[in-house]
Amino acid sequence: MLRECRRVLVPGGKIAVLTIAVPAGLADDDAAMALELGPSRVGAPDTLANMMHEAGFRGVEEVNETPRFREVIIRSLARLRALETELRTGEGADGFEAEWGKKSRLLEGVDRGLLVRTLVVAEAP
């Protein structure tokens, strides 16, 4: 997919991608836990920055957005809690619990250092 993105970008065109990933070097147990806590497909075999290099992009820059991402998760949980009654009515108890669980697992993964959020920006040659 990244090669196709590079192909359709004009020379000098930029691509920016936010990703949630498992940091390199985790113990096997921690890596397994990260896969459980993170969203689907969080366990990519390589970093997005490396995959962009391999796809032929240049000037690849990676920025750690994990602290800001943590703040967003906390605000999302607070908002869910504030709107809990309305959401349980509109989405149903199961829908509310599913969303609460997903956000709570993400926060746990970030707080335990098992998940990181990065912004990767690169340029088409």
Short mmCIF file of N, CA and C in Angstrom, two decimals:
data_model
loop_
_atom_site.label_atom_id
_atom_site.label_comp_id
_atom_site.label_asym_id
_atom_site.label_seq_id
_atom_site.Cartn_x
_atom_site.Cartn_y
_atom_site.Cartn_z
N MET A 1 0.81 -1.18 0.00
CA MET A 1 0.00 0.00 0.00
C MET A 1 0.87 1.27 0.00
N LEU A 2 1.97 1.25 0.75
CA LEU A 2 2.83 2.43 0.79
C LEU A 2 3.47 2.71 -0.55
N ARG A 3 3.82 1.66 -1.28
CA ARG A 3 4.39 1.87 -2.62
C ARG A 3 3.37 2.53 -3.54
N GLU A 4 2.11 2.13 -3.40
CA GLU A 4 1.05 2.73 -4.21
C GLU A 4 0.86 4.20 -3.82
N CYS A 5 0.93 4.49 -2.53
CA CYS A 5 0.84 5.89 -2.08
C CYS A 5 1.97 6.70 -2.69
N ARG A 6 3.17 6.13 -2.68
CA ARG A 6 4.31 6.84 -3.27
C ARG A 6 4.11 7.04 -4.76
N ARG A 7 3.55 6.04 -5.42
CA ARG A 7 3.34 6.12 -6.87
C ARG A 7 2.37 7.25 -7.25
N VAL A 8 1.31 7.43 -6.47
CA VAL A 8 0.30 8.41 -6.86
C VAL A 8 0.61 9.83 -6.38
N LEU A 9 1.55 9.97 -5.47
CA LEU A 9 1.95 11.31 -5.03
C LEU A 9 2.81 11.98 -6.09
N VAL A 10 2.61 13.26 -6.26
CA VAL A 10 3.49 14.01 -7.17
C VAL A 10 4.88 14.07 -6.53
N PRO A 11 5.92 14.21 -7.33
CA PRO A 11 7.26 14.35 -6.74
C PRO A 11 7.28 15.51 -5.74
N GLY A 12 7.81 15.24 -4.57
CA GLY A 12 7.84 16.23 -3.51
C GLY A 12 6.58 16.25 -2.67
N GLY A 13 5.55 15.47 -3.09
CA GLY A 13 4.32 15.38 -2.32
C GLY A 13 4.59 14.70 -0.98
N LYS A 14 3.81 15.06 0.01
CA LYS A 14 4.03 14.52 1.36
C LYS A 14 2.90 13.62 1.79
N ILE A 15 3.25 12.69 2.63
CA ILE A 15 2.29 11.79 3.26
C ILE A 15 2.53 11.86 4.77
N ALA A 16 1.45 11.86 5.52
CA ALA A 16 1.55 11.87 6.98
C ALA A 16 0.62 10.78 7.51
N VAL A 17 1.14 9.94 8.38
CA VAL A 17 0.37 8.82 8.90
C VAL A 17 0.55 8.74 10.41
N LEU A 18 -0.56 8.64 11.13
CA LEU A 18 -0.54 8.38 12.57
C LEU A 18 -0.73 6.89 12.78
N THR A 19 0.02 6.33 13.69
CA THR A 19 -0.10 4.90 13.94
C THR A 19 0.03 4.60 15.43
N ILE A 20 -0.55 3.51 15.83
CA ILE A 20 -0.37 2.97 17.17
C ILE A 20 0.41 1.69 16.99
N ALA A 21 1.51 1.55 17.71
CA ALA A 21 2.38 0.40 17.50
C ALA A 21 2.90 -0.16 18.83
N VAL A 22 3.44 -1.35 18.73
CA VAL A 22 4.13 -1.99 19.84
C VAL A 22 5.59 -1.59 19.74
N PRO A 23 6.17 -1.00 20.80
CA PRO A 23 7.57 -0.61 20.71
C PRO A 23 8.50 -1.82 20.57
N ALA A 24 9.59 -1.61 19.87
CA ALA A 24 10.57 -2.68 19.68
C ALA A 24 11.22 -3.04 21.01
N GLY A 25 11.64 -4.28 21.13
CA GLY A 25 12.42 -4.71 22.27
C GLY A 25 11.64 -5.15 23.49
N LEU A 26 10.32 -5.27 23.37
CA LEU A 26 9.54 -5.74 24.53
C LEU A 26 9.77 -7.23 24.75
N ALA A 27 9.71 -7.63 26.00
CA ALA A 27 9.75 -9.06 26.32
C ALA A 27 8.53 -9.72 25.69
N ASP A 28 8.62 -11.03 25.44
CA ASP A 28 7.53 -11.74 24.77
C ASP A 28 6.19 -11.58 25.48
N ASP A 29 6.20 -11.67 26.81
CA ASP A 29 4.94 -11.52 27.56
C ASP A 29 4.37 -10.12 27.39
N ASP A 30 5.22 -9.11 27.43
CA ASP A 30 4.75 -7.73 27.25
C ASP A 30 4.24 -7.50 25.83
N ALA A 31 4.93 -8.06 24.84
CA ALA A 31 4.49 -7.92 23.46
C ALA A 31 3.12 -8.58 23.26
N ALA A 32 2.92 -9.73 23.86
CA ALA A 32 1.63 -10.41 23.77
C ALA A 32 0.54 -9.56 24.43
N MET A 33 0.85 -8.97 25.56
CA MET A 33 -0.12 -8.11 26.26
C MET A 33 -0.43 -6.88 25.41
N ALA A 34 0.57 -6.31 24.74
CA ALA A 34 0.36 -5.14 23.88
C ALA A 34 -0.62 -5.49 22.76
N LEU A 35 -0.49 -6.67 22.20
CA LEU A 35 -1.40 -7.09 21.13
C LEU A 35 -2.83 -7.21 21.63
N GLU A 36 -2.99 -7.61 22.88
CA GLU A 36 -4.33 -7.71 23.47
C GLU A 36 -4.92 -6.33 23.77
N LEU A 37 -4.09 -5.41 24.22
CA LEU A 37 -4.57 -4.09 24.63
C LEU A 37 -4.77 -3.13 23.47
N GLY A 38 -4.02 -3.31 22.42
CA GLY A 38 -4.07 -2.37 21.30
C GLY A 38 -5.16 -2.69 20.31
N PRO A 39 -5.31 -1.80 19.33
CA PRO A 39 -6.30 -2.05 18.28
C PRO A 39 -5.85 -3.19 17.38
N SER A 40 -6.76 -3.67 16.55
CA SER A 40 -6.39 -4.74 15.62
C SER A 40 -5.25 -4.24 14.72
N ARG A 41 -4.41 -5.13 14.32
CA ARG A 41 -3.26 -4.86 13.45
C ARG A 41 -2.18 -4.01 14.10
N VAL A 42 -2.16 -3.97 15.43
CA VAL A 42 -1.13 -3.18 16.11
C VAL A 42 0.24 -3.86 16.02
N GLY A 43 0.28 -5.14 15.74
CA GLY A 43 1.54 -5.88 15.75
C GLY A 43 2.22 -5.98 14.40
N ALA A 44 2.46 -4.86 13.74
CA ALA A 44 3.14 -4.87 12.44
C ALA A 44 4.56 -5.42 12.61
N PRO A 45 5.08 -6.08 11.59
CA PRO A 45 6.41 -6.69 11.70
C PRO A 45 7.56 -5.71 11.72
N ASP A 46 7.31 -4.45 11.36
CA ASP A 46 8.37 -3.44 11.32
C ASP A 46 7.75 -2.09 11.66
N THR A 47 8.60 -1.09 11.91
CA THR A 47 8.06 0.25 12.19
C THR A 47 7.56 0.86 10.89
N LEU A 48 6.61 1.75 11.01
CA LEU A 48 6.08 2.44 9.84
C LEU A 48 7.18 3.25 9.15
N ALA A 49 8.04 3.87 9.93
CA ALA A 49 9.15 4.65 9.35
C ALA A 49 10.02 3.76 8.47
N ASN A 50 10.37 2.58 8.95
CA ASN A 50 11.19 1.67 8.15
C ASN A 50 10.45 1.21 6.90
N MET A 51 9.15 0.94 7.04
CA MET A 51 8.37 0.51 5.87
C MET A 51 8.29 1.62 4.83
N MET A 52 8.24 2.88 5.29
CA MET A 52 8.21 4.00 4.34
C MET A 52 9.54 4.13 3.61
N HIS A 53 10.63 3.94 4.35
CA HIS A 53 11.95 3.94 3.70
C HIS A 53 11.99 2.86 2.62
N GLU A 54 11.56 1.66 2.98
CA GLU A 54 11.59 0.53 2.04
C GLU A 54 10.69 0.77 0.84
N ALA A 55 9.61 1.53 1.03
CA ALA A 55 8.70 1.83 -0.08
C ALA A 55 9.24 2.94 -0.98
N GLY A 56 10.39 3.52 -0.62
CA GLY A 56 11.02 4.51 -1.48
C GLY A 56 10.77 5.96 -1.11
N PHE A 57 10.15 6.21 0.03
CA PHE A 57 9.97 7.59 0.45
C PHE A 57 11.29 8.15 0.95
N ARG A 58 11.42 9.46 0.93
CA ARG A 58 12.64 10.10 1.44
C ARG A 58 12.25 11.09 2.54
N GLY A 59 13.25 11.52 3.30
CA GLY A 59 13.01 12.50 4.35
C GLY A 59 12.01 12.02 5.40
N VAL A 60 12.06 10.73 5.71
CA VAL A 60 11.11 10.16 6.66
C VAL A 60 11.40 10.68 8.06
N GLU A 61 10.38 11.28 8.68
CA GLU A 61 10.50 11.80 10.04
C GLU A 61 9.45 11.11 10.91
N GLU A 62 9.87 10.74 12.11
CA GLU A 62 8.97 10.08 13.05
C GLU A 62 8.90 10.90 14.34
N VAL A 63 7.68 11.22 14.78
CA VAL A 63 7.47 12.02 15.97
C VAL A 63 6.64 11.21 16.96
N ASN A 64 7.12 11.13 18.20
CA ASN A 64 6.38 10.41 19.24
C ASN A 64 5.21 11.28 19.71
N GLU A 65 4.01 10.82 19.47
CA GLU A 65 2.80 11.53 19.87
C GLU A 65 2.11 10.85 21.05
N THR A 66 2.81 9.94 21.73
CA THR A 66 2.20 9.16 22.81
C THR A 66 1.68 10.03 23.95
N PRO A 67 2.43 11.03 24.45
CA PRO A 67 1.87 11.84 25.54
C PRO A 67 0.57 12.54 25.16
N ARG A 68 0.51 13.08 23.97
CA ARG A 68 -0.71 13.76 23.52
C ARG A 68 -1.84 12.73 23.34
N PHE A 69 -1.50 11.56 22.81
CA PHE A 69 -2.48 10.50 22.63
C PHE A 69 -3.07 10.07 23.97
N ARG A 70 -2.23 9.99 24.99
CA ARG A 70 -2.70 9.63 26.33
C ARG A 70 -3.73 10.64 26.82
N GLU A 71 -3.44 11.92 26.60
CA GLU A 71 -4.38 12.97 27.01
C GLU A 71 -5.72 12.83 26.27
N VAL A 72 -5.66 12.49 25.01
CA VAL A 72 -6.89 12.32 24.22
C VAL A 72 -7.71 11.15 24.76
N ILE A 73 -7.04 10.06 25.09
CA ILE A 73 -7.76 8.90 25.65
C ILE A 73 -8.43 9.28 26.96
N ILE A 74 -7.71 9.98 27.82
CA ILE A 74 -8.27 10.38 29.13
C ILE A 74 -9.48 11.29 28.92
N ARG A 75 -9.37 12.24 28.00
CA ARG A 75 -10.52 13.12 27.73
C ARG A 75 -11.69 12.34 27.14
N SER A 76 -11.40 11.36 26.30
CA SER A 76 -12.46 10.53 25.72
C SER A 76 -13.18 9.73 26.80
N LEU A 77 -12.41 9.16 27.71
CA LEU A 77 -13.02 8.41 28.81
C LEU A 77 -13.89 9.31 29.70
N ALA A 78 -13.39 10.51 29.97
CA ALA A 78 -14.16 11.45 30.79
C ALA A 78 -15.46 11.82 30.08
N ARG A 79 -15.39 12.03 28.79
CA ARG A 79 -16.59 12.39 28.02
C ARG A 79 -17.57 11.23 27.97
N LEU A 80 -17.04 10.03 27.78
CA LEU A 80 -17.92 8.84 27.81
C LEU A 80 -18.65 8.75 29.15
N ARG A 81 -17.90 8.95 30.23
CA ARG A 81 -18.50 8.89 31.56
C ARG A 81 -19.57 9.97 31.72
N ALA A 82 -19.28 11.17 31.25
CA ALA A 82 -20.23 12.27 31.39
C ALA A 82 -21.51 12.02 30.60
N LEU A 83 -21.40 11.31 29.50
CA LEU A 83 -22.55 11.05 28.64
C LEU A 83 -23.07 9.61 28.77
N GLU A 84 -22.65 8.95 29.82
CA GLU A 84 -22.96 7.52 29.96
C GLU A 84 -24.46 7.21 29.83
N THR A 85 -25.30 7.94 30.51
CA THR A 85 -26.73 7.66 30.48
C THR A 85 -27.28 7.77 29.06
N GLU A 86 -26.94 8.85 28.38
CA GLU A 86 -27.42 9.05 27.02
C GLU A 86 -26.86 7.99 26.07
N LEU A 87 -25.59 7.66 26.23
CA LEU A 87 -24.98 6.66 25.35
C LEU A 87 -25.56 5.27 25.58
N ARG A 88 -25.79 4.93 26.83
CA ARG A 88 -26.41 3.62 27.11
C ARG A 88 -27.81 3.55 26.51
N THR A 89 -28.51 4.67 26.51
CA THR A 89 -29.86 4.70 25.92
C THR A 89 -29.77 4.61 24.40
N GLY A 90 -28.90 5.40 23.80
CA GLY A 90 -28.79 5.45 22.34
C GLY A 90 -28.06 4.28 21.72
N GLU A 91 -26.97 3.87 22.33
CA GLU A 91 -26.12 2.82 21.77
C GLU A 91 -26.36 1.46 22.42
N GLY A 92 -27.00 1.48 23.55
CA GLY A 92 -27.20 0.24 24.30
C GLY A 92 -26.05 0.04 25.26
N ALA A 93 -26.33 -0.74 26.30
CA ALA A 93 -25.31 -1.01 27.33
C ALA A 93 -24.10 -1.71 26.72
N ASP A 94 -24.32 -2.64 25.81
CA ASP A 94 -23.20 -3.38 25.21
C ASP A 94 -22.31 -2.45 24.39
N GLY A 95 -22.92 -1.53 23.64
CA GLY A 95 -22.13 -0.59 22.84
C GLY A 95 -21.30 0.33 23.72
N PHE A 96 -21.92 0.81 24.81
CA PHE A 96 -21.19 1.67 25.72
C PHE A 96 -20.02 0.91 26.35
N GLU A 97 -20.30 -0.28 26.85
CA GLU A 97 -19.25 -1.08 27.52
C GLU A 97 -18.12 -1.42 26.55
N ALA A 98 -18.45 -1.71 25.30
CA ALA A 98 -17.42 -2.02 24.31
C ALA A 98 -16.50 -0.82 24.10
N GLU A 99 -17.08 0.36 23.94
CA GLU A 99 -16.27 1.56 23.72
C GLU A 99 -15.45 1.90 24.97
N TRP A 100 -16.06 1.79 26.14
CA TRP A 100 -15.35 2.04 27.39
C TRP A 100 -14.16 1.08 27.53
N GLY A 101 -14.41 -0.19 27.23
CA GLY A 101 -13.35 -1.19 27.33
C GLY A 101 -12.22 -0.93 26.36
N LYS A 102 -12.55 -0.56 25.13
CA LYS A 102 -11.53 -0.28 24.12
C LYS A 102 -10.63 0.88 24.56
N LYS A 103 -11.25 1.96 25.01
CA LYS A 103 -10.46 3.13 25.44
C LYS A 103 -9.65 2.81 26.70
N SER A 104 -10.24 2.07 27.62
CA SER A 104 -9.54 1.71 28.86
C SER A 104 -8.33 0.83 28.56
N ARG A 105 -8.47 -0.11 27.63
CA ARG A 105 -7.35 -0.97 27.26
C ARG A 105 -6.23 -0.18 26.61
N LEU A 106 -6.61 0.78 25.74
CA LEU A 106 -5.59 1.64 25.13
C LEU A 106 -4.81 2.41 26.19
N LEU A 107 -5.53 2.98 27.15
CA LEU A 107 -4.87 3.75 28.21
C LEU A 107 -3.94 2.85 29.02
N GLU A 108 -4.39 1.66 29.34
CA GLU A 108 -3.53 0.73 30.08
C GLU A 108 -2.27 0.41 29.28
N GLY A 109 -2.43 0.16 27.99
CA GLY A 109 -1.27 -0.14 27.15
C GLY A 109 -0.28 1.01 27.08
N VAL A 110 -0.79 2.23 26.97
CA VAL A 110 0.08 3.41 26.93
C VAL A 110 0.77 3.59 28.28
N ASP A 111 0.00 3.49 29.37
CA ASP A 111 0.57 3.69 30.71
C ASP A 111 1.62 2.64 31.06
N ARG A 112 1.49 1.46 30.53
CA ARG A 112 2.46 0.40 30.80
C ARG A 112 3.64 0.43 29.81
N GLY A 113 3.62 1.36 28.88
CA GLY A 113 4.70 1.46 27.90
C GLY A 113 4.64 0.39 26.83
N LEU A 114 3.47 -0.21 26.64
CA LEU A 114 3.31 -1.30 25.68
C LEU A 114 2.79 -0.82 24.33
N LEU A 115 2.27 0.39 24.28
CA LEU A 115 1.76 0.97 23.04
C LEU A 115 2.28 2.38 22.88
N VAL A 116 2.66 2.72 21.67
CA VAL A 116 3.13 4.08 21.36
C VAL A 116 2.36 4.61 20.17
N ARG A 117 2.21 5.92 20.14
CA ARG A 117 1.53 6.59 19.03
C ARG A 117 2.58 7.43 18.34
N THR A 118 2.74 7.25 17.04
CA THR A 118 3.72 8.02 16.30
C THR A 118 3.09 8.65 15.06
N LEU A 119 3.64 9.79 14.71
CA LEU A 119 3.30 10.46 13.47
C LEU A 119 4.51 10.31 12.57
N VAL A 120 4.29 9.77 11.37
CA VAL A 120 5.38 9.60 10.42
C VAL A 120 5.04 10.43 9.18
N VAL A 121 5.98 11.30 8.81
CA VAL A 121 5.82 12.16 7.65
C VAL A 121 6.97 11.85 6.69
N ALA A 122 6.64 11.75 5.40
CA ALA A 122 7.67 11.44 4.40
C ALA A 122 7.31 12.14 3.10
N GLU A 123 8.27 12.15 2.19
CA GLU A 123 8.12 12.84 0.92
C GLU A 123 8.35 11.86 -0.23
N ALA A 124 7.55 12.02 -1.27
CA ALA A 124 7.72 11.21 -2.46
C ALA A 124 8.91 11.74 -3.27
N PRO A 125 9.72 10.85 -3.81
CA PRO A 125 10.86 11.30 -4.60
C PRO A 125 10.43 11.91 -5.94
#
